[in-house]
């Protein structure tokens, strides 16, 4: 048989050969994002002498990084120095780029950050953030917006992403049972940066040249961060829980497991269950503390990840836009650039500082509240409050009421900060925190550019800067987005029991509403005998509202079967019970 020609062989082999590199790349990416555990050596564990310093040190580091939130103070001076048209708003784009790059950087380098010592990533983030300030100073000196975007937007944005994720990751892991309060305490510094640096930036601009202000600001930040980063270290092995425990380890749960093992196990089999086995059923969940830890690949296939992603994006987009535009909004709608120019009731840099205080306090207060009443309930409250705020703000600017407008902005900012304070704890069992921060990028770049584009469109159509129509249109689409986020949050399964709860036959949807579980079935629902169960029938579509007793029985039965499975698996592998 004649051999195929080389060209034929190449043609036949090319599809497989082209697919092979793609498979290798995909495999390497999955390996990179699947293994994020940090394994310190004995010397690194020995360095952890001041664990109580993790939160204050993390707060101060993020306080320095949070100076980016006071960027709005630089907008007007930079536009006047670098542009012939100061009203075009080119400096604002720098803020959007920086936060956009922050999220993408967290997604790309997140696994490396989580699997390495925070000193390594901390130093890199600190140096790049400082380099971004130096390049911003050079850009102002040579009057180049492109260099400003690259320096402060891109280079400093990379430093922000690396430094933010590494600090949050190390700080929150020291208190695994109070992740909301711990993460909120650390990220509170990020909001606090706007509070202090709005005054510092204002003073630097008034006392020095604009380019010198960036050099001095960068030097202040890198000096403070270098000292604080010496106290940032991860917890020793075994202290932090990878994922979230399946059940609580309280005495109430152990008693419920003991009752389930005692009452249910003998009824399921004619074989007598020994006291040793019963004890195993009752205590294994408490002693071994099995957890759920979802890898990135699994998270990307989970509807809960994407529902939370959209809800988080909806929660932050409004305030991200306002953070970079609040001075302009105050001056155009209520101040010196208004229809009747006059001094605003409150200077814009003071309003930005107070906004930073709400941002800062929201991060720790909401994080603590989520530890108390639950993450999903807290998130729903934040989104509902934002919808109310966005519905009321157009009325305040149309009627010219300054203080109600500003108070509503501050309330929304508290919700914004609260989302960031709660999300690290929310994500402890879902996926890499860095990947999730791409929502920050989308919200800052997409939201910011959309806001600016709509305003510029109306200005080019003949509207004046003080007209309310461009801003009301922006508030309308933002409110619609927050409403979508509210629906996503309602549909999200936030607790371990909700995610693991056994599905009924022919179930197409399960959702918890006001503490009760609702299951949607496409065929006639099965009525559990002896249990209060409400069913609404719409043809073949059935809605089943589980009672507390029914939900409890199903869940305890699932836990018993889970423990039995683990017990039999240990017996098969030769383990002794």
Coordinates of C-alpha atoms in Angstrom, one line a residue:
X1 CA 0.0 0.0 0.0
X2 CA 1.4 3.4 -0.9
X3 CA 2.3 5.7 1.9
X4 CA 0.3 8.9 2.1
X5 CA 2.0 12.0 0.9
X6 CA 3.5 14.3 3.5
X7 CA 1.0 17.0 2.5
X8 CA -1.8 14.5 3.1
X9 CA -0.4 13.5 6.4
X10 CA 0.0 17.1 7.5
X11 CA -3.6 17.8 6.4
X12 CA -4.9 14.8 8.3
X13 CA -2.9 15.5 11.4
X14 CA -3.4 19.2 11.6
X15 CA -6.8 19.2 13.3
X16 CA -5.6 17.0 16.1
X17 CA -2.3 18.8 16.4
X18 CA -4.1 22.1 16.6
X19 CA -6.5 20.9 19.2
X20 CA -3.7 19.4 21.4
X21 CA -2.1 22.7 22.3
X22 CA -5.5 24.1 23.2
X23 CA -6.2 21.2 25.5
X24 CA -2.8 21.7 27.2
X25 CA -3.5 25.4 27.7
X26 CA -6.9 24.6 29.1
X27 CA -5.5 22.0 31.4
X28 CA -2.8 24.3 32.7
X29 CA -5.3 27.1 33.3
X30 CA -7.6 24.7 35.2
X31 CA -4.6 23.5 37.3
X32 CA -3.6 27.1 37.9
X33 CA -7.0 28.1 39.2
X34 CA -7.7 24.9 41.1
X35 CA -4.8 24.9 43.5
X36 CA -4.7 28.1 45.6
X37 CA -3.6 26.7 49.0
X38 CA -0.7 28.3 50.7
X39 CA 1.7 25.9 52.4
X40 CA 4.1 27.8 54.7
X41 CA 7.4 26.3 55.8
X42 CA 8.3 26.1 59.5
X43 CA 10.3 29.4 59.3
X44 CA 7.4 31.2 57.9
X45 CA 5.0 29.9 60.5
X46 CA 7.5 31.0 63.2
X47 CA 7.3 34.6 61.8
X48 CA 3.6 34.8 62.7
X49 CA 4.2 36.4 66.1
X50 CA 1.6 39.1 65.9
X51 CA -1.6 37.6 64.5
X52 CA -3.7 40.4 66.1
X53 CA -1.8 42.9 63.9
X54 CA -3.2 41.5 60.7
X55 CA -6.4 43.6 60.8
X56 CA -4.9 47.0 61.7
X57 CA -2.0 46.5 59.3
X58 CA -4.3 45.4 56.6
X59 CA -6.5 48.4 57.3
X60 CA -3.6 50.9 57.0
X61 CA -2.3 49.2 53.8
X62 CA -5.8 49.4 52.2
X63 CA -6.1 53.0 53.6
X64 CA -3.2 54.0 51.3
X65 CA -4.5 52.1 48.3
X66 CA -7.9 53.8 49.0
X67 CA -6.4 57.1 48.0
X68 CA -7.6 56.2 44.5
X69 CA -11.1 56.9 45.8
X70 CA -10.1 60.6 46.3
X71 CA -9.2 60.9 42.6
X72 CA -12.2 63.2 41.9
X73 CA -10.3 66.0 43.6
X74 CA -7.7 65.8 40.8
X75 CA -10.1 65.9 37.9
X76 CA -10.6 69.6 37.6
X77 CA -7.0 70.6 38.1
X78 CA -5.8 67.9 35.6
X79 CA -8.4 68.8 33.0
X80 CA -7.4 72.5 33.2
X81 CA -3.6 71.7 33.1
X82 CA -3.7 69.2 30.2
X83 CA -6.7 70.1 28.1
X84 CA -8.0 73.0 26.1
X85 CA -11.5 71.9 26.9
X86 CA -11.7 71.3 30.7
X87 CA -15.4 70.4 30.5
X88 CA -14.7 67.4 28.3
X89 CA -13.9 65.2 31.4
X90 CA -10.8 63.4 30.2
X91 CA -9.2 63.0 33.6
X92 CA -12.2 61.1 35.0
X93 CA -11.3 58.2 32.6
X94 CA -8.1 57.6 34.6
X95 CA -10.2 56.5 37.6
X96 CA -12.3 54.1 35.5
X97 CA -9.1 52.5 33.9
X98 CA -7.5 52.1 37.3
X99 CA -10.4 50.2 38.8
X100 CA -11.0 48.3 35.6
X101 CA -7.4 47.1 35.7
X102 CA -7.7 46.3 39.4
X103 CA -10.4 43.7 38.8
X104 CA -8.7 42.1 35.8
X105 CA -5.4 41.9 37.7
X106 CA -7.1 40.2 40.6
X107 CA -8.6 37.7 38.3
X108 CA -5.3 36.9 36.5
X109 CA -3.0 36.8 39.5
X110 CA -5.5 35.7 42.2
X111 CA -4.4 32.0 42.4
X112 CA -0.7 33.1 42.6
X113 CA -1.5 35.6 45.3
X114 CA -3.5 33.1 47.4
X115 CA -0.8 30.4 47.1
X116 CA 2.2 32.6 47.9
X117 CA 3.3 34.5 51.0
X118 CA 1.6 37.9 51.1
X119 CA 5.0 39.6 51.4
X120 CA 5.9 38.6 47.9
X121 CA 2.7 40.0 46.3
X122 CA 2.5 42.9 48.8
X123 CA 5.9 44.3 47.8
X124 CA 5.1 44.0 44.0
X125 CA 1.8 45.8 44.5
X126 CA 3.3 48.5 46.6
X127 CA 6.1 49.2 44.1
X128 CA 3.8 49.3 41.1
X129 CA 1.4 51.6 42.9
X130 CA 4.3 54.0 43.6
X131 CA 5.5 53.8 40.0
X132 CA 2.0 54.7 38.8
X133 CA 2.2 57.9 40.8
X134 CA 5.6 58.8 39.4
X135 CA 4.4 58.3 35.8
X136 CA 1.3 60.4 36.6
X137 CA 3.6 63.2 37.7
X138 CA 5.6 62.8 34.5
X139 CA 2.4 62.8 32.4
X140 CA 1.3 66.1 33.9
X141 CA 4.7 67.6 33.4
X142 CA 4.8 66.7 29.6
X143 CA 1.0 67.3 29.3
X144 CA 0.1 63.8 27.9
X145 CA -3.2 62.2 28.8
X146 CA -2.1 58.9 27.2
X147 CA 0.8 58.7 29.7
X148 CA -1.5 59.5 32.6
X149 CA -3.8 56.7 31.6
X150 CA -0.9 54.3 31.2
X151 CA 0.8 55.4 34.4
X152 CA -1.9 55.8 37.0
X153 CA -4.6 53.9 35.2
X154 CA -2.7 50.8 34.1
X155 CA 0.5 50.5 36.2
X156 CA -1.0 51.8 39.4
X157 CA -4.1 49.7 38.7
X158 CA -2.1 46.5 38.6
X159 CA -0.5 47.5 41.9
X160 CA -4.0 48.1 43.3
X161 CA -5.3 44.7 42.2
X162 CA -2.3 42.7 43.6
X163 CA -2.1 44.7 46.8
X164 CA -5.9 44.6 47.5
X165 CA -6.4 40.8 47.0
X166 CA -3.2 39.8 48.9
X167 CA -4.1 42.0 51.9
X168 CA -7.8 40.9 52.1
X169 CA -6.9 37.3 51.6
X170 CA -4.3 37.2 54.4
X171 CA -6.3 39.4 56.9
X172 CA -9.7 37.6 56.7
X173 CA -8.3 34.1 57.0
X174 CA -7.2 34.7 60.6
X175 CA -10.9 34.8 61.8
X176 CA -12.7 32.1 59.7
X177 CA -15.8 32.2 61.9
X178 CA -16.2 35.9 61.6
X179 CA -15.1 36.5 58.0
X180 CA -17.6 39.3 57.5
X181 CA -16.4 41.4 60.4
X182 CA -12.7 40.5 59.7
X183 CA -12.8 41.3 56.0
X184 CA -15.0 44.4 56.7
X185 CA -12.4 45.6 59.2
X186 CA -9.6 45.3 56.6
X187 CA -11.4 46.8 53.6
X188 CA -12.7 49.6 55.8
X189 CA -9.4 51.2 55.2
X190 CA -10.0 51.3 51.4
X191 CA -13.1 53.5 52.0
X192 CA -11.2 55.5 54.7
X193 CA -8.6 56.5 52.1
X194 CA -11.2 58.7 50.4
X195 CA -12.0 60.3 53.7
X196 CA -8.4 61.4 54.5
X197 CA -6.9 61.8 51.1
X198 CA -9.5 64.2 49.7
X199 CA -8.2 66.7 52.3
X200 CA -4.5 65.6 51.7
X201 CA -4.9 65.9 47.9
X202 CA -6.6 69.3 48.2
X203 CA -3.7 70.5 50.5
X204 CA -1.0 69.1 48.2
X205 CA -2.5 70.8 45.1
X206 CA -2.7 74.1 46.9
X207 CA 0.8 73.9 48.4
X208 CA 2.8 72.4 45.6
X209 CA 2.7 72.0 41.8
X210 CA 0.3 69.3 40.5
X211 CA 3.1 67.0 39.4
X212 CA 4.9 67.4 42.8
X213 CA 1.6 66.5 44.5
X214 CA 1.7 63.0 42.9
X215 CA 5.3 62.4 43.8
X216 CA 4.7 63.4 47.5
X217 CA 1.5 61.3 47.6
X218 CA 3.2 58.3 46.2
X219 CA 6.1 58.7 48.7
X220 CA 3.7 58.9 51.6
X221 CA 1.9 55.7 50.5
X222 CA 4.9 53.5 49.9
X223 CA 6.5 54.5 53.2
X224 CA 3.4 53.6 55.2
X225 CA 2.8 50.4 53.3
X226 CA 6.4 49.2 53.7
X227 CA 6.1 49.4 57.5
X228 CA 2.6 47.8 57.7
X229 CA 3.3 45.0 55.3
X230 CA 5.9 43.5 57.7
X231 CA 2.9 42.5 59.9
X232 CA 0.9 40.8 57.2
X233 CA 1.1 37.0 57.3
X234 CA -1.2 34.1 56.6
X235 CA -2.5 31.9 59.5
X236 CA -0.8 28.6 60.2
X237 CA -2.1 25.3 58.6
X238 CA -5.3 24.1 60.2
X239 CA -6.5 27.4 61.6
X240 CA -8.4 28.5 58.4
X241 CA -11.2 26.4 57.0
X242 CA -10.9 25.8 53.3
X243 CA -14.5 26.3 52.3
X244 CA -17.5 26.3 54.7
X245 CA -18.5 23.6 57.1
X246 CA -21.4 21.4 56.1
X247 CA -23.0 21.8 59.5
X248 CA -22.4 23.8 62.6
X249 CA -20.6 22.1 65.5
X250 CA -22.8 23.4 68.2
X251 CA -24.4 21.2 70.9
X252 CA -27.8 21.6 69.2
X253 CA -26.5 20.1 66.0
X254 CA -24.7 17.2 67.7
X255 CA -27.9 16.5 69.6
X256 CA -29.9 16.5 66.3
X257 CA -27.4 14.1 64.7
X258 CA -27.5 11.9 67.7
X259 CA -31.3 11.7 67.6
X260 CA -31.3 11.1 63.8
X261 CA -28.8 8.3 64.2
X262 CA -30.7 6.7 67.1
X263 CA -34.2 6.9 65.6
X264 CA -33.6 6.5 61.9
X265 CA -30.8 4.0 61.5
X266 CA -32.5 1.0 63.1
X267 CA -35.7 1.6 61.1
X268 CA -33.7 1.5 57.8
X269 CA -32.1 -1.9 58.4
X270 CA -32.8 -5.2 60.3
X271 CA -29.2 -5.1 61.5
X272 CA -28.8 -3.6 65.0
X273 CA -26.6 -0.5 64.9
X274 CA -24.0 -0.6 67.6
X275 CA -23.5 2.2 70.1
X276 CA -20.0 2.8 68.6
X277 CA -21.6 3.3 65.1
X278 CA -24.3 5.5 66.6
X279 CA -21.6 7.6 68.3
X280 CA -19.8 7.8 65.0
X281 CA -22.9 9.1 63.2
X282 CA -23.4 11.7 65.9
X283 CA -19.9 13.0 66.2
X284 CA -18.1 12.6 62.8
X285 CA -19.5 15.8 61.3
X286 CA -18.4 17.7 64.4
X287 CA -14.9 16.2 64.6
X288 CA -14.0 15.9 61.0
X289 CA -15.8 19.1 60.0
X290 CA -16.4 18.2 56.3
X291 CA -16.5 21.3 54.1
X292 CA -17.6 22.4 50.7
X293 CA -14.9 24.1 48.7
X294 CA -15.9 24.9 45.1
X295 CA -13.1 25.2 42.5
X296 CA -13.1 27.9 39.9
X297 CA -14.2 25.5 37.1
X298 CA -17.2 24.3 39.2
X299 CA -18.0 27.9 40.2
X300 CA -18.2 29.1 36.6
X301 CA -20.8 26.3 36.0
X302 CA -22.8 27.3 39.0
X303 CA -25.8 29.6 38.7
X304 CA -25.2 30.8 42.3
X305 CA -21.8 32.3 41.2
X306 CA -23.3 34.2 38.3
X307 CA -26.3 35.3 40.3
X308 CA -24.1 36.7 43.0
X309 CA -21.8 38.2 40.4
X310 CA -24.7 40.2 38.8
X311 CA -26.0 41.2 42.2
X312 CA -22.6 42.5 43.3
X313 CA -22.1 44.4 40.0
X314 CA -25.6 46.0 40.4
X315 CA -24.7 47.0 44.0
X316 CA -21.5 48.9 43.1
X317 CA -22.1 50.5 39.7
X318 CA -24.0 53.6 41.0
X319 CA -21.5 54.6 43.6
X320 CA -18.5 53.9 41.4
X321 CA -19.8 56.5 39.0
X322 CA -20.7 58.9 41.7
X323 CA -17.3 58.5 43.4
X324 CA -15.5 60.0 40.4
X325 CA -18.2 62.6 39.6
X326 CA -19.5 63.9 42.9
X327 CA -17.7 67.3 42.8
X328 CA -18.9 67.8 39.2
X329 CA -22.5 66.9 40.2
X330 CA -22.4 69.3 43.2
X331 CA -21.0 72.2 41.2
X332 CA -23.2 71.7 38.1
X333 CA -26.5 71.1 39.9
X334 CA -26.1 73.1 43.1
X335 CA -23.0 75.3 42.8
X336 CA -20.8 77.5 40.8
X337 CA -21.6 76.0 37.4
X338 CA -25.3 76.0 38.0
X339 CA -28.0 78.0 36.3
X340 CA -27.6 80.6 39.0
X341 CA -23.9 80.3 39.9
X342 CA -23.3 80.4 43.7
X343 CA -21.2 78.6 46.3
X344 CA -22.7 75.2 47.1
X345 CA -24.0 74.7 50.7
X346 CA -21.1 72.3 51.2
X347 CA -17.8 72.3 49.4
X348 CA -17.3 69.3 47.1
X349 CA -14.1 68.1 48.8
X350 CA -15.8 68.0 52.1
X351 CA -18.7 66.1 50.6
X352 CA -16.2 63.6 49.1
X353 CA -14.6 63.1 52.6
X354 CA -17.9 62.5 54.3
X355 CA -18.8 60.0 51.4
X356 CA -15.5 58.2 52.2
X357 CA -16.6 58.0 55.9
X358 CA -19.8 56.3 54.8
X359 CA -17.9 54.0 52.5
X360 CA -15.5 53.1 55.3
X361 CA -18.2 52.5 58.0
X362 CA -20.4 50.5 55.6
X363 CA -17.7 48.0 55.1
X364 CA -17.3 46.9 58.7
X365 CA -20.9 47.5 59.8
X366 CA -22.5 45.5 57.0
X367 CA -19.8 42.8 57.3
X368 CA -20.6 42.4 61.0
X369 CA -24.4 42.5 60.2
X370 CA -24.0 39.7 57.6
X371 CA -22.3 37.5 60.3
X372 CA -25.4 38.1 62.5
X373 CA -28.4 37.8 60.1
X374 CA -27.0 36.1 57.1
X375 CA -25.2 37.2 53.9
X376 CA -28.2 36.9 51.5
X377 CA -30.6 38.8 53.8
X378 CA -28.0 41.6 54.2
X379 CA -27.4 41.8 50.5
X380 CA -31.2 42.0 49.8
X381 CA -31.4 44.9 52.2
X382 CA -28.6 46.7 50.5
X383 CA -30.1 46.4 47.0
X384 CA -33.6 47.4 48.2
X385 CA -32.2 50.6 49.9
X386 CA -30.3 51.4 46.7
X387 CA -33.5 51.1 44.6
X388 CA -35.3 53.5 47.0
X389 CA -32.3 56.0 46.8
X390 CA -32.2 55.9 43.0
X391 CA -35.9 56.5 42.8
X392 CA -35.7 59.5 45.1
X393 CA -32.6 61.2 43.8
X394 CA -34.2 62.6 40.5
X395 CA -36.8 64.3 42.6
X396 CA -34.2 66.0 44.8
X397 CA -32.1 67.4 41.8
X398 CA -35.3 68.5 39.9
X399 CA -36.5 70.4 42.9
X400 CA -33.0 71.7 43.8
X401 CA -32.9 70.2 47.3
X402 CA -29.2 69.9 48.0
X403 CA -29.1 68.2 51.5
X404 CA -31.6 65.4 50.7
X405 CA -29.6 64.7 47.5
X406 CA -26.3 64.5 49.4
X407 CA -27.8 62.3 52.2
X408 CA -29.2 59.9 49.7
X409 CA -25.8 59.7 48.0
X410 CA -24.1 59.0 51.4
X411 CA -26.7 56.2 52.2
X412 CA -26.0 54.6 48.8
X413 CA -22.3 54.8 49.5
X414 CA -22.8 53.0 52.8
X415 CA -24.5 50.2 50.8
X416 CA -21.6 50.2 48.3
X417 CA -19.0 49.8 51.0
X418 CA -21.1 47.2 52.7
X419 CA -21.0 45.0 49.5
X420 CA -17.2 45.1 49.5
X421 CA -17.1 44.3 53.2
X422 CA -19.3 41.3 52.9
X423 CA -18.3 39.7 49.6
X424 CA -14.9 38.2 50.7
X425 CA -16.9 36.2 53.4
X426 CA -19.6 35.4 50.9
X427 CA -17.0 33.9 48.5
X428 CA -15.2 31.8 51.1
X429 CA -16.9 28.6 49.6
X430 CA -17.5 29.7 46.0
X431 CA -14.4 30.6 44.2
X432 CA -11.3 32.8 43.9
X433 CA -11.9 36.3 45.2
X434 CA -9.7 37.8 42.5
X435 CA -11.8 36.4 39.7
X436 CA -14.9 37.8 41.2
X437 CA -13.4 41.3 41.1
X438 CA -13.8 41.4 37.4
X439 CA -17.3 42.7 38.3
X440 CA -15.5 45.7 39.7
X441 CA -13.8 46.2 36.4
X442 CA -17.1 46.0 34.4
X443 CA -18.9 48.3 36.8
X444 CA -16.2 50.9 36.8
X445 CA -15.3 51.0 33.1
X446 CA -18.7 50.1 31.7
X447 CA -20.7 52.2 34.2
X448 CA -18.3 55.2 34.1
X449 CA -18.1 55.4 30.3
X450 CA -21.8 54.9 29.9
X451 CA -22.5 57.7 32.4
X452 CA -20.0 60.0 30.7
X453 CA -21.2 59.1 27.2
X454 CA -24.9 59.9 28.1
X455 CA -24.0 63.2 29.6
X456 CA -21.8 64.2 26.6
X457 CA -24.5 63.2 24.2
X458 CA -27.1 65.5 25.9
X459 CA -24.5 68.3 26.1
X460 CA -23.8 68.0 22.4
X461 CA -27.6 68.1 21.7
X462 CA -27.9 71.5 23.3
X463 CA -28.5 70.8 26.9
X464 CA -26.6 72.8 29.5
X465 CA -24.4 71.3 32.2
X466 CA -26.9 72.2 34.9
X467 CA -29.8 70.6 33.2
X468 CA -31.1 67.5 35.1
X469 CA -32.2 65.4 32.1
X470 CA -28.8 63.8 31.4
X471 CA -28.4 62.7 35.0
X472 CA -31.9 61.5 35.5
X473 CA -31.5 59.2 32.4
X474 CA -28.4 57.8 34.0
X475 CA -30.1 57.2 37.3
X476 CA -32.9 55.4 35.5
X477 CA -30.7 52.8 33.9
X478 CA -28.8 52.3 37.1
X479 CA -32.0 51.7 39.0
X480 CA -33.1 49.1 36.4
X481 CA -29.8 47.4 36.9
X482 CA -30.1 47.3 40.7
X483 CA -33.6 45.8 40.2
X484 CA -32.1 43.0 38.1
X485 CA -29.5 42.5 40.8
X486 CA -32.3 42.2 43.4
X487 CA -34.0 39.4 41.4
X488 CA -30.6 37.6 41.0
X489 CA -30.1 37.8 44.8
X490 CA -33.5 36.4 45.5
X491 CA -32.8 33.4 43.2
X492 CA -29.3 32.7 44.7
X493 CA -28.7 29.9 47.1
X494 CA -26.5 31.4 49.7
X495 CA -26.2 28.8 52.5
X496 CA -24.6 25.4 52.5
X497 CA -27.9 23.6 53.4
X498 CA -29.7 25.4 50.5
X499 CA -27.0 24.3 48.0
X500 CA -26.8 20.7 49.2
X501 CA -30.5 20.3 49.9
X502 CA -31.7 17.2 48.0
X503 CA -33.7 17.9 44.8
X504 CA -37.2 16.5 44.5
X505 CA -38.1 14.4 41.5
X506 CA -38.9 16.6 38.5
X507 CA -37.8 19.7 40.3
X508 CA -36.9 22.6 38.0
X509 CA -36.2 25.4 40.6
X510 CA -35.7 25.8 44.3
X511 CA -35.7 29.2 46.1
X512 CA -35.9 30.4 49.7
X513 CA -38.4 33.2 50.3
X514 CA -38.7 34.8 53.8
X515 CA -37.1 31.7 55.4
X516 CA -39.4 29.1 53.7
X517 CA -38.2 26.9 50.9
X518 CA -40.2 26.9 47.7
X519 CA -39.8 24.1 45.1
X520 CA -41.1 24.4 41.5
X521 CA -42.0 21.0 39.9
X522 CA -43.2 20.2 36.4
X523 CA -45.2 17.1 37.4
X524 CA -47.7 16.5 40.2
X525 CA -45.9 17.1 43.5
X526 CA -45.6 14.4 46.1
X527 CA -47.4 15.3 49.3
X528 CA -45.4 14.2 52.3
X529 CA -47.8 12.4 54.7
X530 CA -48.3 13.9 58.1
X531 CA -46.4 17.1 57.3
X532 CA -47.9 20.5 56.7
X533 CA -47.2 21.2 53.0
X534 CA -48.8 23.9 50.8
X535 CA -49.1 23.1 47.1
X536 CA -50.4 25.3 44.3
X537 CA -51.2 23.6 41.0
X538 CA -51.1 25.4 37.6
X539 CA -51.6 22.5 35.2
X540 CA -48.4 20.4 35.3
X541 CA -46.5 23.2 37.0
X542 CA -46.7 22.8 40.8
X543 CA -45.4 25.1 43.5
X544 CA -44.5 23.3 46.8
X545 CA -43.8 25.4 49.9
X546 CA -42.0 23.2 52.4
X547 CA -42.9 23.5 56.1
X548 CA -40.1 24.0 58.6
X549 CA -40.7 20.4 59.9
X550 CA -40.6 18.9 56.4
X551 CA -37.4 20.8 55.5
X552 CA -35.8 19.8 58.8
X553 CA -36.7 16.1 58.3
X554 CA -35.3 16.0 54.7
X555 CA -32.1 17.8 55.8
X556 CA -31.4 15.5 58.7
X557 CA -32.1 12.4 56.6
X558 CA -29.6 13.7 54.1
X559 CA -27.0 14.3 56.8
X560 CA -27.5 10.8 58.2
X561 CA -27.0 9.3 54.7
X562 CA -24.0 11.4 54.2
X563 CA -22.4 10.2 57.4
X564 CA -23.3 6.6 56.7
X565 CA -21.6 6.9 53.3
X566 CA -18.5 8.2 54.9
X567 CA -18.6 5.4 57.5
X568 CA -18.9 2.7 54.8
X569 CA -16.2 4.2 52.7
X570 CA -13.8 4.1 55.7
X571 CA -14.7 0.5 56.3
X572 CA -14.0 -0.4 52.7
X573 CA -10.6 1.2 52.8
X574 CA -9.7 -0.5 56.0
X575 CA -10.1 2.3 58.5
X576 CA -11.2 1.6 62.0
X577 CA -14.3 3.2 63.4

